[in-house]
Amino acid sequence: MTFMAFFMITIHFALQLFLILPLSHLSSATRTIDDLPPANETSNILRYHNGPLLTGRISINLIWYGRFKAPQRATISDFITSLSSSSFAAQKQPSVASWWNTTNIYYHYAAAAAGKMKKSTASAGLSLKLGRQILDEDYTLGKTLTQDQIIQLASTGGNRNAVSIVLTSDDVVVNGFCRSRCGTHGSYQTKKGKFTYVWVGNPAEQCPGYCAWPFHQPVYGPQSPALVAPNNDVGLDGMVLNLAGLFAGTVTNPFGNGYYQGITDAPLEAASVCTGIYAKNAYPGYPGDLLVDTITGASYNANGVNGRKYLVPTLYDPVTSSCATLV
């Protein structure tokens, strides 16, 4: 796997990059809407590979596999609701909705590249809403899952105009979890077409030092003090962080030919290209100058609905060719 110089120095950050396993697809973008790079250009910026992005009104279905408490489910479902542009007014700034708006730029670029609309009239082609929630508290497939079983679970969420997100509890072992990845996104083929999914595991018991940093001290690299999790749950706040990056990759590179940098089997996407950067002045082992809740002491960079606070990964901004931090 390739790494950006400076921010990919430590082993810890290398492990963070494995959020996306080879079966998932990563994204790439470019400089300005009017200055798209040639197809053979190699650089440290994300590039558009002319494939489709997710468009239309998309329901985000949540498949809860294993035991999750009601407050844990609310943490995730409120985050999904916070992504919607219609919830923007309900969130203090900086917000999850404003963070997500960065993905709109990718749609502008794709439209410009296809010559379908001018820069001044380009608009995002995606609308999100929270869809179905399915609870499987009986571990119907067991407590050790393969990738094929993750896809099997994802298919229960419904495919039409939807993305299924599979969330596994902290006592479920998924092949590759913690050893090489904290989650993944990908697509699968049915008779009706291709559909996308995301899987994220709860790292609270299995690998908080890998998949819940900076809310837990890392296994390797600089040992800065762990930060207080904004929802008082290291595992769930780690899941939100990983889910956010994977979902950004899903919409901007759903089928492996959208926006990404590097090789298709191990690419970097909108969030993973900015691994380890959560606020300004970040450096290896230090996530940056985050906001701190004066009452709880929790660190965060985005506000959500219902008074929620979250830490979300920084997304790459194609206009500035840089990682665009919220704070």
Short mmCIF file of N, CA and C in Angstrom, two decimals, residues 166-325:
data_model
loop_
_atom_site.label_atom_id
_atom_site.label_comp_id
_atom_site.label_asym_id
_atom_site.label_seq_id
_atom_site.Cartn_x
_atom_site.Cartn_y
_atom_site.Cartn_z
N VAL A 166 -23.55 -2.82 7.51
CA VAL A 166 -23.52 -3.91 8.49
C VAL A 166 -22.62 -3.50 9.63
N LEU A 167 -23.16 -3.55 10.85
CA LEU A 167 -22.40 -3.18 12.04
C LEU A 167 -22.33 -4.40 12.96
N THR A 168 -21.11 -4.86 13.25
CA THR A 168 -20.95 -6.06 14.07
C THR A 168 -20.50 -5.66 15.48
N SER A 169 -21.04 -6.34 16.47
CA SER A 169 -20.77 -6.01 17.87
C SER A 169 -19.36 -6.45 18.27
N ASP A 170 -18.95 -6.04 19.47
CA ASP A 170 -17.57 -6.23 19.89
C ASP A 170 -17.19 -7.68 20.17
N ASP A 171 -18.17 -8.59 20.18
CA ASP A 171 -17.86 -10.01 20.39
C ASP A 171 -17.96 -10.82 19.11
N VAL A 172 -18.04 -10.14 17.97
CA VAL A 172 -18.10 -10.82 16.67
C VAL A 172 -16.75 -10.67 15.98
N VAL A 173 -16.21 -11.80 15.53
CA VAL A 173 -14.94 -11.81 14.82
C VAL A 173 -15.22 -11.88 13.32
N VAL A 174 -14.68 -10.94 12.57
CA VAL A 174 -14.82 -10.93 11.12
C VAL A 174 -13.43 -11.13 10.52
N ASN A 175 -13.34 -11.98 9.51
CA ASN A 175 -12.04 -12.26 8.89
C ASN A 175 -11.31 -10.97 8.51
N GLY A 176 -10.11 -10.81 9.01
CA GLY A 176 -9.31 -9.63 8.72
C GLY A 176 -9.49 -8.49 9.69
N PHE A 177 -10.55 -8.53 10.50
CA PHE A 177 -10.80 -7.42 11.43
C PHE A 177 -9.66 -7.33 12.43
N CYS A 178 -9.18 -6.11 12.59
CA CYS A 178 -8.07 -5.79 13.50
C CYS A 178 -6.71 -6.16 12.92
N ARG A 179 -6.61 -7.27 12.21
CA ARG A 179 -5.32 -7.65 11.64
C ARG A 179 -4.96 -6.77 10.45
N SER A 180 -5.97 -6.40 9.66
CA SER A 180 -5.67 -5.61 8.47
C SER A 180 -6.68 -4.52 8.18
N ARG A 181 -7.76 -4.47 8.94
CA ARG A 181 -8.81 -3.49 8.61
C ARG A 181 -9.74 -3.29 9.79
N CYS A 182 -10.41 -2.14 9.78
CA CYS A 182 -11.41 -1.81 10.79
C CYS A 182 -12.81 -1.88 10.20
N GLY A 183 -12.89 -2.03 8.91
CA GLY A 183 -14.15 -2.10 8.18
C GLY A 183 -13.85 -2.10 6.71
N THR A 184 -14.86 -2.13 5.91
CA THR A 184 -14.66 -2.11 4.46
C THR A 184 -15.93 -1.65 3.76
N HIS A 185 -15.77 -1.27 2.49
CA HIS A 185 -16.94 -1.05 1.65
C HIS A 185 -16.70 -1.74 0.33
N GLY A 186 -17.75 -2.11 -0.33
CA GLY A 186 -17.62 -2.80 -1.60
C GLY A 186 -18.95 -2.87 -2.31
N SER A 187 -19.01 -3.72 -3.31
CA SER A 187 -20.24 -3.90 -4.08
C SER A 187 -20.43 -5.37 -4.38
N TYR A 188 -21.66 -5.74 -4.67
CA TYR A 188 -21.96 -7.11 -5.05
C TYR A 188 -23.00 -7.11 -6.16
N GLN A 189 -22.96 -8.15 -6.96
CA GLN A 189 -23.80 -8.24 -8.15
C GLN A 189 -25.01 -9.13 -7.89
N THR A 190 -26.17 -8.67 -8.32
CA THR A 190 -27.38 -9.49 -8.32
C THR A 190 -27.97 -9.46 -9.72
N LYS A 191 -29.04 -10.17 -9.92
CA LYS A 191 -29.70 -10.17 -11.22
C LYS A 191 -30.24 -8.79 -11.58
N LYS A 192 -30.47 -7.97 -10.56
CA LYS A 192 -31.03 -6.64 -10.79
C LYS A 192 -29.96 -5.55 -10.91
N GLY A 193 -28.70 -5.93 -10.73
CA GLY A 193 -27.63 -4.95 -10.86
C GLY A 193 -26.64 -5.01 -9.72
N LYS A 194 -25.77 -4.00 -9.68
CA LYS A 194 -24.75 -3.91 -8.63
C LYS A 194 -25.27 -3.07 -7.48
N PHE A 195 -24.91 -3.49 -6.26
CA PHE A 195 -25.32 -2.76 -5.08
C PHE A 195 -24.14 -2.61 -4.14
N THR A 196 -24.18 -1.55 -3.34
CA THR A 196 -23.05 -1.24 -2.47
C THR A 196 -23.39 -1.51 -1.02
N TYR A 197 -22.34 -1.72 -0.24
CA TYR A 197 -22.51 -1.98 1.18
C TYR A 197 -21.28 -1.47 1.93
N VAL A 198 -21.44 -1.34 3.23
CA VAL A 198 -20.36 -0.97 4.14
C VAL A 198 -20.41 -1.92 5.32
N TRP A 199 -19.28 -2.33 5.81
CA TRP A 199 -19.21 -3.07 7.06
C TRP A 199 -18.22 -2.39 7.99
N VAL A 200 -18.61 -2.26 9.27
CA VAL A 200 -17.73 -1.71 10.30
C VAL A 200 -17.89 -2.57 11.56
N GLY A 201 -16.77 -2.90 12.18
CA GLY A 201 -16.81 -3.66 13.42
C GLY A 201 -16.59 -2.79 14.63
N ASN A 202 -17.11 -3.22 15.78
CA ASN A 202 -16.89 -2.51 17.05
C ASN A 202 -15.55 -2.97 17.63
N PRO A 203 -14.57 -2.07 17.74
CA PRO A 203 -13.23 -2.47 18.16
C PRO A 203 -13.00 -2.42 19.67
N ALA A 204 -14.05 -2.18 20.45
CA ALA A 204 -13.87 -1.92 21.88
C ALA A 204 -13.08 -3.00 22.61
N GLU A 205 -13.35 -4.27 22.29
CA GLU A 205 -12.69 -5.38 22.98
C GLU A 205 -11.56 -6.00 22.17
N GLN A 206 -11.60 -5.88 20.87
CA GLN A 206 -10.64 -6.60 20.04
C GLN A 206 -9.41 -5.79 19.66
N CYS A 207 -9.58 -4.52 19.35
CA CYS A 207 -8.41 -3.74 18.90
C CYS A 207 -8.65 -2.24 19.01
N PRO A 208 -8.95 -1.73 20.18
CA PRO A 208 -9.16 -0.28 20.29
C PRO A 208 -7.93 0.53 19.92
N GLY A 209 -6.74 -0.05 20.12
CA GLY A 209 -5.52 0.66 19.77
C GLY A 209 -5.30 0.79 18.28
N TYR A 210 -5.97 -0.04 17.50
CA TYR A 210 -5.91 0.05 16.05
C TYR A 210 -7.06 0.88 15.49
N CYS A 211 -8.27 0.54 15.91
CA CYS A 211 -9.46 1.03 15.22
C CYS A 211 -10.26 2.06 16.01
N ALA A 212 -9.81 2.46 17.20
CA ALA A 212 -10.53 3.49 17.95
C ALA A 212 -9.61 4.66 18.30
N TRP A 213 -8.40 4.69 17.76
CA TRP A 213 -7.55 5.87 17.96
C TRP A 213 -8.21 7.07 17.31
N PRO A 214 -8.20 8.23 17.92
CA PRO A 214 -7.40 8.66 19.08
C PRO A 214 -8.12 8.56 20.43
N PHE A 215 -9.18 7.76 20.49
CA PHE A 215 -9.89 7.57 21.76
C PHE A 215 -9.28 6.44 22.58
N HIS A 216 -8.23 5.85 22.08
CA HIS A 216 -7.46 4.84 22.79
C HIS A 216 -6.01 5.01 22.36
N GLN A 217 -5.08 4.74 23.25
CA GLN A 217 -3.67 4.85 22.86
C GLN A 217 -3.36 3.85 21.75
N PRO A 218 -2.56 4.25 20.78
CA PRO A 218 -2.24 3.34 19.67
C PRO A 218 -1.31 2.22 20.12
N VAL A 219 -1.39 1.13 19.39
CA VAL A 219 -0.50 0.01 19.68
C VAL A 219 0.94 0.37 19.34
N TYR A 220 1.14 1.08 18.24
CA TYR A 220 2.46 1.50 17.81
C TYR A 220 2.48 3.01 17.63
N GLY A 221 3.67 3.55 17.48
CA GLY A 221 3.82 4.97 17.19
C GLY A 221 3.82 5.82 18.44
N PRO A 222 3.78 7.14 18.25
CA PRO A 222 3.80 8.07 19.37
C PRO A 222 2.66 7.79 20.34
N GLN A 223 2.98 7.77 21.64
CA GLN A 223 1.98 7.40 22.66
C GLN A 223 1.40 8.64 23.34
N SER A 224 0.64 9.41 22.59
CA SER A 224 -0.05 10.55 23.18
C SER A 224 -1.22 10.06 24.02
N PRO A 225 -1.64 10.83 25.01
CA PRO A 225 -2.78 10.41 25.84
C PRO A 225 -4.03 10.23 24.99
N ALA A 226 -4.83 9.24 25.34
CA ALA A 226 -6.09 9.02 24.63
C ALA A 226 -7.05 10.17 24.90
N LEU A 227 -7.85 10.51 23.90
CA LEU A 227 -8.83 11.58 24.04
C LEU A 227 -10.14 11.02 24.59
N VAL A 228 -10.93 11.89 25.18
CA VAL A 228 -12.24 11.49 25.68
C VAL A 228 -13.20 11.38 24.49
N ALA A 229 -13.90 10.25 24.39
CA ALA A 229 -14.81 10.02 23.28
C ALA A 229 -16.05 10.89 23.43
N PRO A 230 -16.51 11.53 22.36
CA PRO A 230 -17.63 12.48 22.45
C PRO A 230 -18.96 11.87 22.88
N ASN A 231 -19.16 10.56 22.61
CA ASN A 231 -20.39 9.90 23.04
C ASN A 231 -20.15 8.91 24.17
N ASN A 232 -19.00 9.10 24.82
CA ASN A 232 -18.65 8.33 26.02
C ASN A 232 -18.62 6.83 25.76
N ASP A 233 -18.23 6.45 24.54
CA ASP A 233 -18.17 5.04 24.18
C ASP A 233 -17.04 4.88 23.17
N VAL A 234 -15.89 4.42 23.62
CA VAL A 234 -14.70 4.33 22.77
C VAL A 234 -14.98 3.49 21.53
N GLY A 235 -15.64 2.33 21.72
CA GLY A 235 -15.92 1.46 20.58
C GLY A 235 -16.86 2.09 19.57
N LEU A 236 -17.97 2.69 20.05
CA LEU A 236 -18.94 3.29 19.13
C LEU A 236 -18.40 4.54 18.47
N ASP A 237 -17.68 5.36 19.21
CA ASP A 237 -17.11 6.55 18.58
C ASP A 237 -16.05 6.16 17.56
N GLY A 238 -15.33 5.06 17.83
CA GLY A 238 -14.42 4.53 16.82
C GLY A 238 -15.16 4.04 15.60
N MET A 239 -16.31 3.40 15.81
CA MET A 239 -17.12 2.93 14.69
C MET A 239 -17.60 4.10 13.83
N VAL A 240 -18.04 5.18 14.46
CA VAL A 240 -18.49 6.35 13.71
C VAL A 240 -17.36 6.89 12.85
N LEU A 241 -16.19 6.99 13.44
CA LEU A 241 -15.03 7.51 12.72
C LEU A 241 -14.73 6.66 11.49
N ASN A 242 -14.72 5.34 11.67
CA ASN A 242 -14.43 4.45 10.55
C ASN A 242 -15.56 4.42 9.53
N LEU A 243 -16.80 4.40 10.03
CA LEU A 243 -17.96 4.40 9.14
C LEU A 243 -17.99 5.65 8.27
N ALA A 244 -17.69 6.79 8.86
CA ALA A 244 -17.73 8.04 8.11
C ALA A 244 -16.78 8.01 6.92
N GLY A 245 -15.56 7.56 7.15
CA GLY A 245 -14.59 7.49 6.06
C GLY A 245 -14.97 6.48 4.99
N LEU A 246 -15.47 5.33 5.43
CA LEU A 246 -15.86 4.29 4.49
C LEU A 246 -17.07 4.71 3.66
N PHE A 247 -18.01 5.40 4.29
CA PHE A 247 -19.19 5.82 3.54
C PHE A 247 -18.82 6.90 2.52
N ALA A 248 -17.89 7.79 2.86
CA ALA A 248 -17.42 8.77 1.88
C ALA A 248 -16.79 8.06 0.69
N GLY A 249 -16.06 6.98 0.95
CA GLY A 249 -15.49 6.20 -0.14
C GLY A 249 -16.55 5.49 -0.95
N THR A 250 -17.61 5.07 -0.28
CA THR A 250 -18.69 4.37 -0.97
C THR A 250 -19.37 5.24 -2.00
N VAL A 251 -19.70 6.47 -1.67
CA VAL A 251 -20.44 7.31 -2.60
C VAL A 251 -19.55 7.88 -3.70
N THR A 252 -18.26 8.09 -3.41
CA THR A 252 -17.37 8.68 -4.41
C THR A 252 -16.61 7.64 -5.22
N ASN A 253 -16.66 6.38 -4.79
CA ASN A 253 -15.99 5.31 -5.53
C ASN A 253 -16.73 3.99 -5.29
N PRO A 254 -17.99 3.94 -5.65
CA PRO A 254 -18.81 2.78 -5.28
C PRO A 254 -18.40 1.47 -5.94
N PHE A 255 -17.88 1.55 -7.18
CA PHE A 255 -17.62 0.32 -7.93
C PHE A 255 -16.16 0.18 -8.36
N GLY A 256 -15.28 0.94 -7.73
CA GLY A 256 -13.85 0.79 -7.99
C GLY A 256 -13.32 1.56 -9.17
N ASN A 257 -14.17 2.40 -9.79
CA ASN A 257 -13.69 3.19 -10.93
C ASN A 257 -14.13 4.65 -10.82
N GLY A 258 -14.27 5.12 -9.58
CA GLY A 258 -14.63 6.52 -9.33
C GLY A 258 -13.40 7.31 -8.97
N TYR A 259 -13.39 7.89 -7.77
CA TYR A 259 -12.27 8.70 -7.31
C TYR A 259 -11.36 7.88 -6.42
N TYR A 260 -10.10 7.76 -6.81
CA TYR A 260 -9.12 7.11 -5.94
C TYR A 260 -7.71 7.41 -6.43
N GLN A 261 -6.76 7.13 -5.57
CA GLN A 261 -5.35 7.28 -5.87
C GLN A 261 -4.68 5.93 -5.67
N GLY A 262 -3.74 5.60 -6.53
CA GLY A 262 -3.00 4.36 -6.37
C GLY A 262 -3.57 3.23 -7.20
N ILE A 263 -3.28 2.01 -6.79
CA ILE A 263 -3.75 0.84 -7.53
C ILE A 263 -5.13 0.44 -7.05
N THR A 264 -5.88 -0.23 -7.90
CA THR A 264 -7.26 -0.55 -7.58
C THR A 264 -7.38 -1.55 -6.43
N ASP A 265 -6.38 -2.39 -6.25
CA ASP A 265 -6.44 -3.38 -5.17
C ASP A 265 -6.11 -2.78 -3.80
N ALA A 266 -5.44 -1.65 -3.78
CA ALA A 266 -5.09 -1.01 -2.50
C ALA A 266 -5.03 0.49 -2.70
N PRO A 267 -6.17 1.10 -3.03
CA PRO A 267 -6.18 2.53 -3.33
C PRO A 267 -6.43 3.39 -2.09
N LEU A 268 -6.26 4.67 -2.26
CA LEU A 268 -6.63 5.66 -1.25
C LEU A 268 -7.85 6.41 -1.74
N GLU A 269 -8.76 6.70 -0.80
CA GLU A 269 -10.01 7.37 -1.17
C GLU A 269 -10.13 8.73 -0.49
N ALA A 270 -11.32 9.30 -0.56
CA ALA A 270 -11.56 10.66 -0.08
C ALA A 270 -11.12 10.87 1.36
N ALA A 271 -11.33 9.88 2.23
CA ALA A 271 -10.94 10.02 3.64
C ALA A 271 -9.59 9.38 3.93
N SER A 272 -9.33 8.21 3.36
CA SER A 272 -8.10 7.49 3.72
C SER A 272 -6.85 8.18 3.20
N VAL A 273 -6.98 9.04 2.19
CA VAL A 273 -5.82 9.80 1.73
C VAL A 273 -5.40 10.84 2.78
N CYS A 274 -6.30 11.13 3.71
CA CYS A 274 -6.02 12.10 4.78
C CYS A 274 -5.91 11.43 6.15
N THR A 275 -5.54 10.18 6.17
CA THR A 275 -5.48 9.41 7.41
C THR A 275 -4.65 10.11 8.49
N GLY A 276 -5.21 10.14 9.70
CA GLY A 276 -4.50 10.70 10.84
C GLY A 276 -4.67 12.20 11.02
N ILE A 277 -5.35 12.85 10.08
CA ILE A 277 -5.55 14.30 10.14
C ILE A 277 -7.01 14.57 10.50
N TYR A 278 -7.25 15.15 11.67
CA TYR A 278 -8.62 15.43 12.09
C TYR A 278 -8.86 16.91 12.36
N ALA A 279 -7.80 17.68 12.42
CA ALA A 279 -7.91 19.12 12.64
C ALA A 279 -6.60 19.76 12.21
N LYS A 280 -6.56 21.06 12.23
CA LYS A 280 -5.34 21.77 11.86
C LYS A 280 -4.20 21.42 12.81
N ASN A 281 -2.99 21.51 12.28
CA ASN A 281 -1.76 21.26 13.02
C ASN A 281 -1.57 19.80 13.41
N ALA A 282 -2.25 18.89 12.71
CA ALA A 282 -2.07 17.46 12.98
C ALA A 282 -0.68 17.02 12.53
N TYR A 283 -0.16 16.03 13.22
CA TYR A 283 1.09 15.38 12.82
C TYR A 283 1.05 13.95 13.35
N PRO A 284 1.93 13.07 12.92
CA PRO A 284 1.86 11.67 13.35
C PRO A 284 1.77 11.52 14.86
N GLY A 285 0.71 10.88 15.32
CA GLY A 285 0.49 10.68 16.75
C GLY A 285 -0.35 11.76 17.39
N TYR A 286 -0.63 12.83 16.65
CA TYR A 286 -1.43 13.94 17.18
C TYR A 286 -2.52 14.27 16.17
N PRO A 287 -3.81 14.12 16.52
CA PRO A 287 -4.89 14.29 15.54
C PRO A 287 -5.14 15.72 15.12
N GLY A 288 -4.57 16.69 15.81
CA GLY A 288 -4.79 18.09 15.48
C GLY A 288 -5.49 18.82 16.61
N ASP A 289 -5.69 20.11 16.42
CA ASP A 289 -6.28 20.97 17.46
C ASP A 289 -7.80 20.86 17.42
N LEU A 290 -8.31 19.82 18.04
CA LEU A 290 -9.74 19.54 18.04
C LEU A 290 -10.49 20.44 19.01
N LEU A 291 -11.80 20.51 18.82
CA LEU A 291 -12.66 21.18 19.78
C LEU A 291 -12.81 20.29 21.01
N VAL A 292 -13.00 20.92 22.16
CA VAL A 292 -13.15 20.17 23.42
C VAL A 292 -14.39 20.65 24.14
N ASP A 293 -15.25 19.72 24.48
CA ASP A 293 -16.46 20.04 25.23
C ASP A 293 -16.08 20.50 26.63
N THR A 294 -16.55 21.68 27.02
CA THR A 294 -16.15 22.26 28.30
C THR A 294 -16.71 21.49 29.50
N ILE A 295 -17.78 20.73 29.28
CA ILE A 295 -18.40 19.99 30.39
C ILE A 295 -17.83 18.58 30.50
N THR A 296 -17.76 17.86 29.39
CA THR A 296 -17.34 16.46 29.42
C THR A 296 -15.85 16.28 29.16
N GLY A 297 -15.21 17.28 28.55
CA GLY A 297 -13.81 17.14 28.17
C GLY A 297 -13.60 16.32 26.92
N ALA A 298 -14.69 15.98 26.22
CA ALA A 298 -14.60 15.15 25.02
C ALA A 298 -14.07 15.96 23.84
N SER A 299 -13.30 15.30 22.98
CA SER A 299 -12.76 15.93 21.79
C SER A 299 -13.62 15.59 20.58
N TYR A 300 -13.83 16.57 19.71
CA TYR A 300 -14.68 16.38 18.54
C TYR A 300 -14.36 17.43 17.50
N ASN A 301 -14.91 17.27 16.31
CA ASN A 301 -14.74 18.29 15.28
C ASN A 301 -16.02 18.58 14.50
N ALA A 302 -17.14 17.91 14.89
CA ALA A 302 -18.39 18.13 14.17
C ALA A 302 -19.58 17.95 15.10
N ASN A 303 -20.57 18.80 14.93
CA ASN A 303 -21.83 18.69 15.66
C ASN A 303 -22.85 17.99 14.79
N GLY A 304 -23.72 17.21 15.43
CA GLY A 304 -24.78 16.51 14.71
C GLY A 304 -26.15 16.87 15.25
N VAL A 305 -27.15 16.12 14.84
CA VAL A 305 -28.51 16.34 15.31
C VAL A 305 -28.63 15.89 16.76
N ASN A 306 -29.69 16.36 17.41
CA ASN A 306 -29.98 15.98 18.80
C ASN A 306 -28.84 16.29 19.76
N GLY A 307 -28.09 17.35 19.44
CA GLY A 307 -27.01 17.77 20.32
C GLY A 307 -25.80 16.87 20.30
N ARG A 308 -25.70 15.98 19.34
CA ARG A 308 -24.58 15.04 19.27
C ARG A 308 -23.29 15.74 18.86
N LYS A 309 -22.18 15.17 19.30
CA LYS A 309 -20.86 15.58 18.87
C LYS A 309 -20.13 14.36 18.34
N TYR A 310 -19.38 14.56 17.26
CA TYR A 310 -18.68 13.45 16.62
C TYR A 310 -17.28 13.86 16.20
N LEU A 311 -16.42 12.86 16.08
CA LEU A 311 -15.14 13.05 15.41
C LEU A 311 -15.26 12.37 14.05
N VAL A 312 -15.07 13.15 12.99
CA VAL A 312 -15.15 12.62 11.63
C VAL A 312 -13.79 12.79 10.96
N PRO A 313 -13.48 11.91 10.01
CA PRO A 313 -12.19 12.03 9.32
C PRO A 313 -12.17 13.21 8.37
N THR A 314 -11.02 13.74 8.14
CA THR A 314 -10.87 14.82 7.18
C THR A 314 -11.02 14.27 5.76
N LEU A 315 -11.70 15.01 4.91
CA LEU A 315 -11.87 14.61 3.52
C LEU A 315 -10.96 15.44 2.62
N TYR A 316 -10.53 14.82 1.56
CA TYR A 316 -9.73 15.50 0.55
C TYR A 316 -10.61 16.45 -0.25
N ASP A 317 -10.13 17.67 -0.43
CA ASP A 317 -10.85 18.69 -1.19
C ASP A 317 -10.20 18.81 -2.57
N PRO A 318 -10.90 18.41 -3.65
CA PRO A 318 -10.32 18.48 -4.99
C PRO A 318 -10.02 19.90 -5.46
N VAL A 319 -10.73 20.89 -4.93
CA VAL A 319 -10.50 22.26 -5.37
C VAL A 319 -9.14 22.76 -4.91
N THR A 320 -8.80 22.48 -3.66
CA THR A 320 -7.53 22.95 -3.10
C THR A 320 -6.43 21.90 -3.16
N SER A 321 -6.77 20.69 -3.58
CA SER A 321 -5.83 19.56 -3.60
C SER A 321 -5.18 19.37 -2.23
N SER A 322 -6.03 19.41 -1.20
CA SER A 322 -5.52 19.29 0.16
C SER A 322 -6.58 18.64 1.04
N CYS A 323 -6.16 18.27 2.23
CA CYS A 323 -7.08 17.72 3.22
C CYS A 323 -7.79 18.86 3.91
N ALA A 324 -9.12 18.90 3.77
CA ALA A 324 -9.90 20.04 4.23
C ALA A 324 -10.44 19.78 5.62
N THR A 325 -9.76 20.29 6.64
CA THR A 325 -10.21 20.09 8.02
C THR A 325 -11.39 21.00 8.34
#
